Amino acid sequence: MESTAMDSMDPLLHILRFIPYSFVRVPRLRLKLPSLTLPSPMTVFALVLVTYFMVVSGIVYDVIVEPPGIGSTQDPHTGAVRPVVFMSGRVNGQYIIEGLSSGFMFVLGGLGIVMMDLALDKNRDRSMKVSLASAGIVAVVIGYVMS
């Protein structure tokens, strides 16, 4: 059988439970819950797009490893130093400009898909639909070819 504090025979426990509450009054609080306003859909889309860009660009890798912004190599025939954008010889390595450019191309392709989706809206003019569809196709093709 379980025993609780109310089942106790101790008179001191009963006095300590009820006496303070006979002259102490619980205050009346008029608290209002804060109103939660959700962000607009375009704000959420912009945050998701920026987060996607940072993830596919390798920003975390760049912060941790701190690779150089761009590489350089020396031409064996002329001895001239040329800039190199892609890091060769390391599969898991990248220059900063390489990550940012590839992330931009991925985002460009994604924005092209969004433009093609906007071209399907029935409330738009025909010229706007054609413009959005052609710009979306061009963006997807450029993003794919450059990646």
mmCIF file of N, CA and C in Angstrom:
data_model
loop_
_atom_site.group_PDB
_atom_site.id
_atom_site.type_symbol
_atom_site.label_atom_id
_atom_site.label_comp_id
_atom_site.label_asym_id
_atom_site.label_seq_id
_atom_site.Cartn_x
_atom_site.Cartn_y
_atom_site.Cartn_z
ATOM 1 N N MET A 1 0.823 -1.167 0.000
ATOM 2 C CA MET A 1 0.000 0.000 0.000
ATOM 3 C C MET A 1 0.877 1.244 0.000
ATOM 4 N N GLU A 2 0.556 2.198 -0.860
ATOM 5 C CA GLU A 2 1.346 3.425 -0.920
ATOM 6 C C GLU A 2 0.792 4.439 0.061
ATOM 7 N N SER A 3 1.706 5.124 0.727
ATOM 8 C CA SER A 3 1.264 6.148 1.661
ATOM 9 C C SER A 3 1.658 7.506 1.112
ATOM 10 N N THR A 4 0.741 8.457 1.209
ATOM 11 C CA THR A 4 1.002 9.805 0.729
ATOM 12 C C THR A 4 1.132 10.732 1.922
ATOM 13 N N ALA A 5 1.412 12.012 1.648
ATOM 14 C CA ALA A 5 1.588 12.977 2.731
ATOM 15 C C ALA A 5 0.271 13.259 3.440
ATOM 16 N N MET A 6 -0.875 13.115 2.762
ATOM 17 C CA MET A 6 -2.166 13.368 3.398
ATOM 18 C C MET A 6 -2.546 12.252 4.353
ATOM 19 N N ASP A 7 -1.992 11.074 4.174
ATOM 20 C CA ASP A 7 -2.298 9.942 5.046
ATOM 21 C C ASP A 7 -1.495 9.972 6.333
ATOM 22 N N SER A 8 -0.578 10.919 6.441
ATOM 23 C CA SER A 8 0.299 10.965 7.591
ATOM 24 C C SER A 8 -0.478 11.386 8.835
ATOM 25 N N MET A 9 -0.089 10.854 9.971
ATOM 26 C CA MET A 9 -0.724 11.183 11.244
ATOM 27 C C MET A 9 0.015 12.309 11.955
ATOM 28 N N ASP A 10 1.079 12.791 11.386
ATOM 29 C CA ASP A 10 1.886 13.820 12.035
ATOM 30 C C ASP A 10 1.151 15.166 11.991
ATOM 31 N N PRO A 11 0.812 15.754 13.170
ATOM 32 C CA PRO A 11 0.089 17.035 13.171
ATOM 33 C C PRO A 11 0.957 18.198 12.677
ATOM 34 N N LEU A 12 2.264 18.099 12.879
ATOM 35 C CA LEU A 12 3.160 19.168 12.420
ATOM 36 C C LEU A 12 3.139 19.278 10.894
ATOM 37 N N LEU A 13 3.045 18.146 10.222
ATOM 38 C CA LEU A 13 2.981 18.149 8.768
ATOM 39 C C LEU A 13 1.707 18.831 8.288
ATOM 40 N N HIS A 14 0.583 18.579 8.964
ATOM 41 C CA HIS A 14 -0.677 19.231 8.593
ATOM 42 C C HIS A 14 -0.604 20.733 8.843
ATOM 43 N N ILE A 15 0.027 21.138 9.923
ATOM 44 C CA ILE A 15 0.156 22.573 10.227
ATOM 45 C C ILE A 15 1.029 23.253 9.173
ATOM 46 N N LEU A 16 2.148 22.623 8.810
ATOM 47 C CA LEU A 16 3.040 23.217 7.813
ATOM 48 C C LEU A 16 2.413 23.232 6.413
ATOM 49 N N ARG A 17 1.447 22.335 6.173
ATOM 50 C CA ARG A 17 0.801 22.305 4.856
ATOM 51 C C ARG A 17 -0.274 23.359 4.703
ATOM 52 N N PHE A 18 -1.007 23.686 5.768
ATOM 53 C CA PHE A 18 -2.183 24.536 5.626
ATOM 54 C C PHE A 18 -2.030 25.934 6.219
ATOM 55 N N ILE A 19 -1.210 26.104 7.244
ATOM 56 C CA ILE A 19 -1.100 27.403 7.909
ATOM 57 C C ILE A 19 -0.532 28.489 6.987
ATOM 58 N N PRO A 20 0.548 28.271 6.253
ATOM 59 C CA PRO A 20 1.055 29.374 5.413
ATOM 60 C C PRO A 20 0.043 29.832 4.364
ATOM 61 N N TYR A 21 -0.807 28.938 3.906
ATOM 62 C CA TYR A 21 -1.744 29.296 2.849
ATOM 63 C C TYR A 21 -3.010 29.957 3.379
ATOM 64 N N SER A 22 -3.143 30.041 4.704
ATOM 65 C CA SER A 22 -4.326 30.709 5.238
ATOM 66 C C SER A 22 -4.195 32.229 5.160
ATOM 67 N N PHE A 23 -2.967 32.780 5.144
ATOM 68 C CA PHE A 23 -2.812 34.231 5.047
ATOM 69 C C PHE A 23 -2.020 34.666 3.805
ATOM 70 N N VAL A 24 -1.477 33.734 3.059
ATOM 71 C CA VAL A 24 -0.785 34.071 1.820
ATOM 72 C C VAL A 24 -1.761 33.846 0.668
ATOM 73 N N ARG A 25 -1.921 34.862 -0.160
ATOM 74 C CA ARG A 25 -2.846 34.772 -1.285
ATOM 75 C C ARG A 25 -2.055 34.629 -2.582
ATOM 76 N N VAL A 26 -2.525 33.775 -3.430
ATOM 77 C CA VAL A 26 -1.885 33.590 -4.722
ATOM 78 C C VAL A 26 -2.198 34.814 -5.583
ATOM 79 N N PRO A 27 -1.173 35.452 -6.158
ATOM 80 C CA PRO A 27 -1.437 36.654 -6.952
ATOM 81 C C PRO A 27 -2.165 36.321 -8.252
ATOM 82 N N ARG A 28 -2.962 37.284 -8.698
ATOM 83 C CA ARG A 28 -3.650 37.123 -9.975
ATOM 84 C C ARG A 28 -2.746 37.669 -11.067
ATOM 85 N N LEU A 29 -2.330 36.808 -11.903
ATOM 86 C CA LEU A 29 -1.436 37.192 -12.987
ATOM 87 C C LEU A 29 -2.226 37.283 -14.276
ATOM 88 N N ARG A 30 -2.028 38.360 -14.971
ATOM 89 C CA ARG A 30 -2.664 38.514 -16.283
ATOM 90 C C ARG A 30 -1.583 38.390 -17.347
ATOM 91 N N LEU A 31 -1.188 37.173 -17.559
ATOM 92 C CA LEU A 31 -0.149 36.906 -18.538
ATOM 93 C C LEU A 31 -0.776 36.616 -19.888
ATOM 94 N N LYS A 32 -0.164 37.176 -20.925
ATOM 95 C CA LYS A 32 -0.609 36.903 -22.284
ATOM 96 C C LYS A 32 0.478 36.112 -22.995
ATOM 97 N N LEU A 33 0.041 35.138 -23.717
ATOM 98 C CA LEU A 33 0.991 34.383 -24.509
ATOM 99 C C LEU A 33 1.457 35.256 -25.674
ATOM 100 N N PRO A 34 2.745 35.222 -25.976
ATOM 101 C CA PRO A 34 3.200 36.027 -27.111
ATOM 102 C C PRO A 34 2.606 35.495 -28.409
ATOM 103 N N SER A 35 2.230 36.418 -29.264
ATOM 104 C CA SER A 35 1.662 35.997 -30.549
ATOM 105 C C SER A 35 2.801 35.599 -31.484
ATOM 106 N N LEU A 36 2.637 34.474 -32.084
ATOM 107 C CA LEU A 36 3.664 33.926 -32.960
ATOM 108 C C LEU A 36 3.295 34.257 -34.394
ATOM 109 N N THR A 37 4.117 35.067 -35.025
ATOM 110 C CA THR A 37 3.874 35.375 -36.428
ATOM 111 C C THR A 37 4.871 34.582 -37.262
ATOM 112 N N LEU A 38 4.341 33.836 -38.179
ATOM 113 C CA LEU A 38 5.190 33.013 -39.026
ATOM 114 C C LEU A 38 5.825 33.871 -40.109
ATOM 115 N N PRO A 39 7.040 33.546 -40.510
ATOM 116 C CA PRO A 39 7.676 34.317 -41.590
ATOM 117 C C PRO A 39 6.966 34.052 -42.914
ATOM 118 N N SER A 40 7.167 34.958 -43.829
ATOM 119 C CA SER A 40 6.536 34.810 -45.142
ATOM 120 C C SER A 40 7.180 33.645 -45.895
ATOM 121 N N PRO A 41 6.474 33.086 -46.859
ATOM 122 C CA PRO A 41 7.049 31.969 -47.632
ATOM 123 C C PRO A 41 8.334 32.341 -48.358
ATOM 124 N N MET A 42 8.439 33.574 -48.832
ATOM 125 C CA MET A 42 9.668 33.976 -49.526
ATOM 126 C C MET A 42 10.845 34.084 -48.565
ATOM 127 N N THR A 43 10.589 34.473 -47.319
ATOM 128 C CA THR A 43 11.661 34.512 -46.315
ATOM 129 C C THR A 43 12.166 33.102 -46.031
ATOM 130 N N VAL A 44 11.253 32.172 -45.873
ATOM 131 C CA VAL A 44 11.643 30.778 -45.632
ATOM 132 C C VAL A 44 12.403 30.233 -46.839
ATOM 133 N N PHE A 45 11.926 30.543 -48.047
ATOM 134 C CA PHE A 45 12.610 30.084 -49.257
ATOM 135 C C PHE A 45 14.020 30.660 -49.342
ATOM 136 N N ALA A 46 14.163 31.947 -49.017
ATOM 137 C CA ALA A 46 15.490 32.573 -49.068
ATOM 138 C C ALA A 46 16.429 31.930 -48.044
ATOM 139 N N LEU A 47 15.939 31.657 -46.842
ATOM 140 C CA LEU A 47 16.783 31.017 -45.820
ATOM 141 C C LEU A 47 17.186 29.599 -46.239
ATOM 142 N N VAL A 48 16.252 28.861 -46.826
ATOM 143 C CA VAL A 48 16.567 27.506 -47.282
ATOM 144 C C VAL A 48 17.575 27.555 -48.429
ATOM 145 N N LEU A 49 17.407 28.524 -49.331
ATOM 146 C CA LEU A 49 18.321 28.636 -50.470
ATOM 147 C C LEU A 49 19.725 29.019 -50.022
ATOM 148 N N VAL A 50 19.831 29.952 -49.082
ATOM 149 C CA VAL A 50 21.153 30.346 -48.573
ATOM 150 C C VAL A 50 21.798 29.186 -47.822
ATOM 151 N N THR A 51 21.006 28.458 -47.037
ATOM 152 C CA THR A 51 21.540 27.296 -46.319
ATOM 153 C C THR A 51 22.012 26.228 -47.298
ATOM 154 N N TYR A 52 21.232 25.995 -48.351
ATOM 155 C CA TYR A 52 21.628 25.013 -49.377
ATOM 156 C C TYR A 52 22.933 25.442 -50.044
ATOM 157 N N PHE A 53 23.046 26.729 -50.374
ATOM 158 C CA PHE A 53 24.275 27.224 -50.989
ATOM 159 C C PHE A 53 25.475 26.995 -50.071
ATOM 160 N N MET A 54 25.308 27.270 -48.785
ATOM 161 C CA MET A 54 26.422 27.108 -47.851
ATOM 162 C C MET A 54 26.811 25.643 -47.692
ATOM 163 N N VAL A 55 25.822 24.762 -47.715
ATOM 164 C CA VAL A 55 26.125 23.329 -47.551
ATOM 165 C C VAL A 55 26.839 22.780 -48.774
ATOM 166 N N VAL A 56 26.309 23.062 -49.972
ATOM 167 C CA VAL A 56 26.936 22.479 -51.163
ATOM 168 C C VAL A 56 28.227 23.178 -51.532
ATOM 169 N N SER A 57 28.455 24.391 -51.039
ATOM 170 C CA SER A 57 29.714 25.087 -51.318
ATOM 171 C C SER A 57 30.845 24.616 -50.419
ATOM 172 N N GLY A 58 30.531 23.945 -49.358
ATOM 173 C CA GLY A 58 31.563 23.469 -48.452
ATOM 174 C C GLY A 58 32.076 24.553 -47.528
ATOM 175 N N ILE A 59 31.189 25.417 -47.058
ATOM 176 C CA ILE A 59 31.591 26.508 -46.166
ATOM 177 C C ILE A 59 32.163 25.950 -44.854
ATOM 178 N N VAL A 60 31.566 24.884 -44.352
ATOM 179 C CA VAL A 60 32.057 24.287 -43.104
ATOM 180 C C VAL A 60 33.477 23.759 -43.302
ATOM 181 N N TYR A 61 33.714 23.100 -44.434
ATOM 182 C CA TYR A 61 35.059 22.606 -44.753
ATOM 183 C C TYR A 61 36.035 23.775 -44.841
ATOM 184 N N ASP A 62 35.625 24.858 -45.508
ATOM 185 C CA ASP A 62 36.506 26.011 -45.662
ATOM 186 C C ASP A 62 36.848 26.653 -44.328
ATOM 187 N N VAL A 63 35.885 26.675 -43.411
ATOM 188 C CA VAL A 63 36.145 27.272 -42.099
ATOM 189 C C VAL A 63 37.075 26.382 -41.280
ATOM 190 N N ILE A 64 36.878 25.078 -41.343
ATOM 191 C CA ILE A 64 37.686 24.166 -40.519
ATOM 192 C C ILE A 64 39.101 24.011 -41.074
ATOM 193 N N VAL A 65 39.221 23.721 -42.376
ATOM 194 C CA VAL A 65 40.518 23.402 -42.968
ATOM 195 C C VAL A 65 41.292 24.655 -43.375
ATOM 196 N N GLU A 66 40.588 25.728 -43.702
ATOM 197 C CA GLU A 66 41.175 26.982 -44.177
ATOM 198 C C GLU A 66 42.085 26.768 -45.393
ATOM 199 N N PRO A 67 41.506 26.278 -46.503
ATOM 200 C CA PRO A 67 42.319 26.102 -47.710
ATOM 201 C C PRO A 67 42.587 27.459 -48.353
ATOM 202 N N PRO A 68 43.567 27.530 -49.264
ATOM 203 C CA PRO A 68 43.801 28.803 -49.960
ATOM 204 C C PRO A 68 42.630 29.135 -50.874
ATOM 205 N N GLY A 69 42.480 30.410 -51.199
ATOM 206 C CA GLY A 69 41.387 30.841 -52.058
ATOM 207 C C GLY A 69 41.506 30.289 -53.457
ATOM 208 N N ILE A 70 42.695 30.294 -54.000
ATOM 209 C CA ILE A 70 42.937 29.791 -55.349
ATOM 210 C C ILE A 70 44.364 29.250 -55.381
ATOM 211 N N GLY A 71 44.596 28.267 -56.231
ATOM 212 C CA GLY A 71 45.930 27.669 -56.315
ATOM 213 C C GLY A 71 46.721 28.235 -57.474
ATOM 214 N N SER A 72 47.941 27.800 -57.569
ATOM 215 C CA SER A 72 48.788 28.232 -58.690
ATOM 216 C C SER A 72 49.724 27.089 -59.061
ATOM 217 N N THR A 73 50.099 27.087 -60.320
ATOM 218 C CA THR A 73 51.046 26.090 -60.811
ATOM 219 C C THR A 73 51.994 26.773 -61.787
ATOM 220 N N GLN A 74 53.164 26.200 -61.922
ATOM 221 C CA GLN A 74 54.165 26.782 -62.818
ATOM 222 C C GLN A 74 54.193 25.985 -64.121
ATOM 223 N N ASP A 75 54.119 26.704 -65.214
ATOM 224 C CA ASP A 75 54.169 26.071 -66.532
ATOM 225 C C ASP A 75 55.588 25.560 -66.764
ATOM 226 N N PRO A 76 55.783 24.260 -67.099
ATOM 227 C CA PRO A 76 57.140 23.716 -67.251
ATOM 228 C C PRO A 76 57.888 24.280 -68.467
ATOM 229 N N HIS A 77 57.185 24.706 -69.479
ATOM 230 C CA HIS A 77 57.855 25.188 -70.688
ATOM 231 C C HIS A 77 58.254 26.657 -70.581
ATOM 232 N N THR A 78 57.354 27.489 -70.114
ATOM 233 C CA THR A 78 57.637 28.930 -70.075
ATOM 234 C C THR A 78 58.082 29.408 -68.707
ATOM 235 N N GLY A 79 57.749 28.675 -67.676
ATOM 236 C CA GLY A 79 58.110 29.083 -66.326
ATOM 237 C C GLY A 79 57.145 30.091 -65.720
ATOM 238 N N ALA A 80 56.086 30.402 -66.459
ATOM 239 C CA ALA A 80 55.092 31.358 -65.947
ATOM 240 C C ALA A 80 54.185 30.687 -64.925
ATOM 241 N N VAL A 81 53.765 31.449 -63.948
ATOM 242 C CA VAL A 81 52.869 30.942 -62.915
ATOM 243 C C VAL A 81 51.431 31.205 -63.357
ATOM 244 N N ARG A 82 50.616 30.132 -63.386
ATOM 245 C CA ARG A 82 49.219 30.249 -63.790
ATOM 246 C C ARG A 82 48.325 29.947 -62.595
ATOM 247 N N PRO A 83 47.187 30.627 -62.517
ATOM 248 C CA PRO A 83 46.240 30.291 -61.450
ATOM 249 C C PRO A 83 45.521 28.982 -61.755
ATOM 250 N N VAL A 84 45.231 28.220 -60.700
ATOM 251 C CA VAL A 84 44.518 26.952 -60.823
ATOM 252 C C VAL A 84 43.284 27.022 -59.941
ATOM 253 N N VAL A 85 42.130 26.698 -60.516
ATOM 254 C CA VAL A 85 40.880 26.778 -59.764
ATOM 255 C C VAL A 85 40.556 25.456 -59.091
ATOM 256 N N PHE A 86 40.840 24.325 -59.742
ATOM 257 C CA PHE A 86 40.484 23.020 -59.196
ATOM 258 C C PHE A 86 41.716 22.354 -58.599
ATOM 259 N N MET A 87 41.568 21.844 -57.404
ATOM 260 C CA MET A 87 42.670 21.184 -56.704
ATOM 261 C C MET A 87 42.830 19.778 -57.262
ATOM 262 N N SER A 88 43.992 19.503 -57.797
ATOM 263 C CA SER A 88 44.238 18.171 -58.361
ATOM 264 C C SER A 88 45.073 17.355 -57.379
ATOM 265 N N GLY A 89 44.855 16.065 -57.398
ATOM 266 C CA GLY A 89 45.626 15.173 -56.545
ATOM 267 C C GLY A 89 44.979 14.884 -55.197
ATOM 268 N N ARG A 90 43.969 15.631 -54.824
ATOM 269 C CA ARG A 90 43.273 15.392 -53.561
ATOM 270 C C ARG A 90 41.786 15.291 -53.839
ATOM 271 N N VAL A 91 41.231 14.123 -53.595
ATOM 272 C CA VAL A 91 39.809 13.911 -53.863
ATOM 273 C C VAL A 91 38.946 14.688 -52.875
ATOM 274 N N ASN A 92 39.364 14.744 -51.619
ATOM 275 C CA ASN A 92 38.558 15.381 -50.581
ATOM 276 C C ASN A 92 38.952 16.830 -50.328
ATOM 277 N N GLY A 93 39.708 17.448 -51.213
ATOM 278 C CA GLY A 93 40.142 18.824 -51.005
ATOM 279 C C GLY A 93 39.548 19.758 -52.031
ATOM 280 N N GLN A 94 39.514 21.033 -51.679
ATOM 281 C CA GLN A 94 39.010 22.034 -52.613
ATOM 282 C C GLN A 94 39.593 23.392 -52.257
ATOM 283 N N TYR A 95 39.720 24.246 -53.262
ATOM 284 C CA TYR A 95 40.027 25.644 -53.031
ATOM 285 C C TYR A 95 38.713 26.360 -52.726
ATOM 286 N N ILE A 96 38.795 27.512 -52.099
ATOM 287 C CA ILE A 96 37.581 28.238 -51.727
ATOM 288 C C ILE A 96 36.779 28.624 -52.966
ATOM 289 N N ILE A 97 37.448 29.111 -53.992
ATOM 290 C CA ILE A 97 36.749 29.547 -55.196
ATOM 291 C C ILE A 97 36.086 28.370 -55.904
ATOM 292 N N GLU A 98 36.660 27.192 -55.788
ATOM 293 C CA GLU A 98 36.061 26.000 -56.403
ATOM 294 C C GLU A 98 34.736 25.665 -55.729
ATOM 295 N N GLY A 99 34.714 25.688 -54.423
ATOM 296 C CA GLY A 99 33.478 25.388 -53.702
ATOM 297 C C GLY A 99 32.399 26.422 -53.948
ATOM 298 N N LEU A 100 32.782 27.695 -53.933
ATOM 299 C CA LEU A 100 31.790 28.744 -54.142
ATOM 300 C C LEU A 100 31.224 28.711 -55.556
ATOM 301 N N SER A 101 32.065 28.464 -56.546
ATOM 302 C CA SER A 101 31.557 28.432 -57.921
ATOM 303 C C SER A 101 30.658 27.227 -58.152
ATOM 304 N N SER A 102 31.006 26.079 -57.599
ATOM 305 C CA SER A 102 30.139 24.915 -57.785
ATOM 306 C C SER A 102 28.821 25.097 -57.028
ATOM 307 N N GLY A 103 28.867 25.686 -55.848
ATOM 308 C CA GLY A 103 27.637 25.967 -55.119
ATOM 309 C C GLY A 103 26.744 26.939 -55.865
ATOM 310 N N PHE A 104 27.348 27.949 -56.501
ATOM 311 C CA PHE A 104 26.568 28.899 -57.288
ATOM 312 C C PHE A 104 25.909 28.213 -58.473
ATOM 313 N N MET A 105 26.598 27.282 -59.102
ATOM 314 C CA MET A 105 26.016 26.581 -60.257
ATOM 315 C C MET A 105 24.860 25.678 -59.815
ATOM 316 N N PHE A 106 24.976 25.043 -58.668
ATOM 317 C CA PHE A 106 23.877 24.226 -58.159
ATOM 318 C C PHE A 106 22.667 25.090 -57.845
ATOM 319 N N VAL A 107 22.891 26.249 -57.228
ATOM 320 C CA VAL A 107 21.790 27.162 -56.900
ATOM 321 C C VAL A 107 21.175 27.716 -58.188
ATOM 322 N N LEU A 108 22.003 28.001 -59.189
ATOM 323 C CA LEU A 108 21.482 28.488 -60.468
ATOM 324 C C LEU A 108 20.563 27.455 -61.113
ATOM 325 N N GLY A 109 20.945 26.190 -61.074
ATOM 326 C CA GLY A 109 20.084 25.127 -61.594
ATOM 327 C C GLY A 109 18.788 25.015 -60.813
ATOM 328 N N GLY A 110 18.862 25.141 -59.497
ATOM 329 C CA GLY A 110 17.652 25.088 -58.674
ATOM 330 C C GLY A 110 16.720 26.256 -58.947
ATOM 331 N N LEU A 111 17.289 27.446 -59.126
ATOM 332 C CA LEU A 111 16.462 28.609 -59.451
ATOM 333 C C LEU A 111 15.837 28.458 -60.841
ATOM 334 N N GLY A 112 16.542 27.798 -61.756
ATOM 335 C CA GLY A 112 15.963 27.520 -63.066
ATOM 336 C C GLY A 112 14.742 26.620 -62.961
ATOM 337 N N ILE A 113 14.809 25.628 -62.094
ATOM 338 C CA ILE A 113 13.653 24.751 -61.883
ATOM 339 C C ILE A 113 12.502 25.532 -61.273
ATOM 340 N N VAL A 114 12.792 26.440 -60.344
ATOM 341 C CA VAL A 114 11.749 27.277 -59.752
ATOM 342 C C VAL A 114 11.113 28.173 -60.809
ATOM 343 N N MET A 115 11.918 28.730 -61.704
ATOM 344 C CA MET A 115 11.369 29.577 -62.776
ATOM 345 C C MET A 115 10.491 28.762 -63.722
ATOM 346 N N MET A 116 10.896 27.536 -64.018
ATOM 347 C CA MET A 116 10.056 26.703 -64.879
ATOM 348 C C MET A 116 8.740 26.354 -64.186
ATOM 349 N N ASP A 117 8.776 26.189 -62.876
ATOM 350 C CA ASP A 117 7.543 25.940 -62.136
ATOM 351 C C ASP A 117 6.645 27.172 -62.148
ATOM 352 N N LEU A 118 7.232 28.357 -62.014
ATOM 353 C CA LEU A 118 6.441 29.589 -62.061
ATOM 354 C C LEU A 118 5.823 29.807 -63.438
ATOM 355 N N ALA A 119 6.448 29.261 -64.468
ATOM 356 C CA ALA A 119 5.907 29.409 -65.824
ATOM 357 C C ALA A 119 4.622 28.605 -66.016
ATOM 358 N N LEU A 120 4.337 27.669 -65.137
ATOM 359 C CA LEU A 120 3.126 26.862 -65.260
ATOM 360 C C LEU A 120 1.901 27.520 -64.647
ATOM 361 N N ASP A 121 2.048 28.699 -64.049
ATOM 362 C CA ASP A 121 0.928 29.396 -63.421
ATOM 363 C C ASP A 121 -0.057 29.860 -64.489
ATOM 364 N N LYS A 122 -1.334 29.543 -64.304
ATOM 365 C CA LYS A 122 -2.343 29.869 -65.308
ATOM 366 C C LYS A 122 -2.741 31.344 -65.293
ATOM 367 N N ASN A 123 -2.432 32.062 -64.243
ATOM 368 C CA ASN A 123 -2.828 33.462 -64.129
ATOM 369 C C ASN A 123 -1.828 34.422 -64.764
ATOM 370 N N ARG A 124 -0.764 33.925 -65.321
ATOM 371 C CA ARG A 124 0.250 34.793 -65.940
ATOM 372 C C ARG A 124 -0.027 34.959 -67.430
ATOM 373 N N ASP A 125 0.503 36.056 -67.976
ATOM 374 C CA ASP A 125 0.397 36.278 -69.414
ATOM 375 C C ASP A 125 1.252 35.261 -70.163
ATOM 376 N N ARG A 126 0.913 35.079 -71.414
ATOM 377 C CA ARG A 126 1.651 34.110 -72.226
ATOM 378 C C ARG A 126 3.103 34.535 -72.410
ATOM 379 N N SER A 127 3.348 35.814 -72.609
ATOM 380 C CA SER A 127 4.729 36.280 -72.805
ATOM 381 C C SER A 127 5.561 36.075 -71.537
ATOM 382 N N MET A 128 4.934 36.282 -70.383
ATOM 383 C CA MET A 128 5.657 36.058 -69.121
ATOM 384 C C MET A 128 5.941 34.576 -68.918
ATOM 385 N N LYS A 129 4.999 33.732 -69.285
ATOM 386 C CA LYS A 129 5.221 32.286 -69.179
ATOM 387 C C LYS A 129 6.388 31.849 -70.061
ATOM 388 N N VAL A 130 6.416 32.354 -71.288
ATOM 389 C CA VAL A 130 7.492 31.991 -72.215
ATOM 390 C C VAL A 130 8.830 32.502 -71.697
ATOM 391 N N SER A 131 8.846 33.722 -71.156
ATOM 392 C CA SER A 131 10.090 34.288 -70.617
ATOM 393 C C SER A 131 10.596 33.483 -69.427
ATOM 394 N N LEU A 132 9.691 33.153 -68.498
ATOM 395 C CA LEU A 132 10.099 32.374 -67.329
ATOM 396 C C LEU A 132 10.570 30.976 -67.727
ATOM 397 N N ALA A 133 9.854 30.345 -68.643
ATOM 398 C CA ALA A 133 10.235 28.994 -69.056
ATOM 399 C C ALA A 133 11.581 28.995 -69.761
ATOM 400 N N SER A 134 11.791 29.955 -70.664
ATOM 401 C CA SER A 134 13.071 29.974 -71.379
ATOM 402 C C SER A 134 14.225 30.354 -70.448
ATOM 403 N N ALA A 135 14.013 31.304 -69.545
ATOM 404 C CA ALA A 135 15.065 31.646 -68.580
ATOM 405 C C ALA A 135 15.358 30.470 -67.653
ATOM 406 N N GLY A 136 14.331 29.721 -67.255
ATOM 407 C CA GLY A 136 14.537 28.541 -66.415
ATOM 408 C C GLY A 136 15.316 27.458 -67.124
ATOM 409 N N ILE A 137 14.974 27.220 -68.387
ATOM 410 C CA ILE A 137 15.696 26.199 -69.149
ATOM 411 C C ILE A 137 17.154 26.603 -69.337
ATOM 412 N N VAL A 138 17.391 27.882 -69.654
ATOM 413 C CA VAL A 138 18.774 28.358 -69.831
ATOM 414 C C VAL A 138 19.552 28.228 -68.524
ATOM 415 N N ALA A 139 18.912 28.584 -67.400
ATOM 416 C CA ALA A 139 19.600 28.492 -66.104
ATOM 417 C C ALA A 139 19.944 27.045 -65.759
ATOM 418 N N VAL A 140 19.031 26.135 -66.007
ATOM 419 C CA VAL A 140 19.292 24.710 -65.724
ATOM 420 C C VAL A 140 20.414 24.186 -66.611
ATOM 421 N N VAL A 141 20.387 24.542 -67.894
ATOM 422 C CA VAL A 141 21.416 24.063 -68.823
ATOM 423 C C VAL A 141 22.786 24.638 -68.450
ATOM 424 N N ILE A 142 22.843 25.940 -68.136
ATOM 425 C CA ILE A 142 24.126 26.548 -67.734
ATOM 426 C C ILE A 142 24.637 25.915 -66.433
ATOM 427 N N GLY A 143 23.752 25.745 -65.467
ATOM 428 C CA GLY A 143 24.167 25.124 -64.209
ATOM 429 C C GLY A 143 24.670 23.703 -64.387
ATOM 430 N N TYR A 144 24.016 22.944 -65.275
ATOM 431 C CA TYR A 144 24.424 21.560 -65.514
ATOM 432 C C TYR A 144 25.749 21.503 -66.267
ATOM 433 N N VAL A 145 25.875 22.284 -67.319
ATOM 434 C CA VAL A 145 27.086 22.241 -68.153
ATOM 435 C C VAL A 145 28.283 22.739 -67.354
ATOM 436 N N MET A 146 28.124 23.799 -66.609
ATOM 437 C CA MET A 146 29.252 24.363 -65.861
ATOM 438 C C MET A 146 29.639 23.485 -64.673
ATOM 439 N N SER A 147 28.690 22.723 -64.135
ATOM 440 C CA SER A 147 29.047 21.840 -63.030
ATOM 441 C C SER A 147 29.813 20.652 -63.546
#
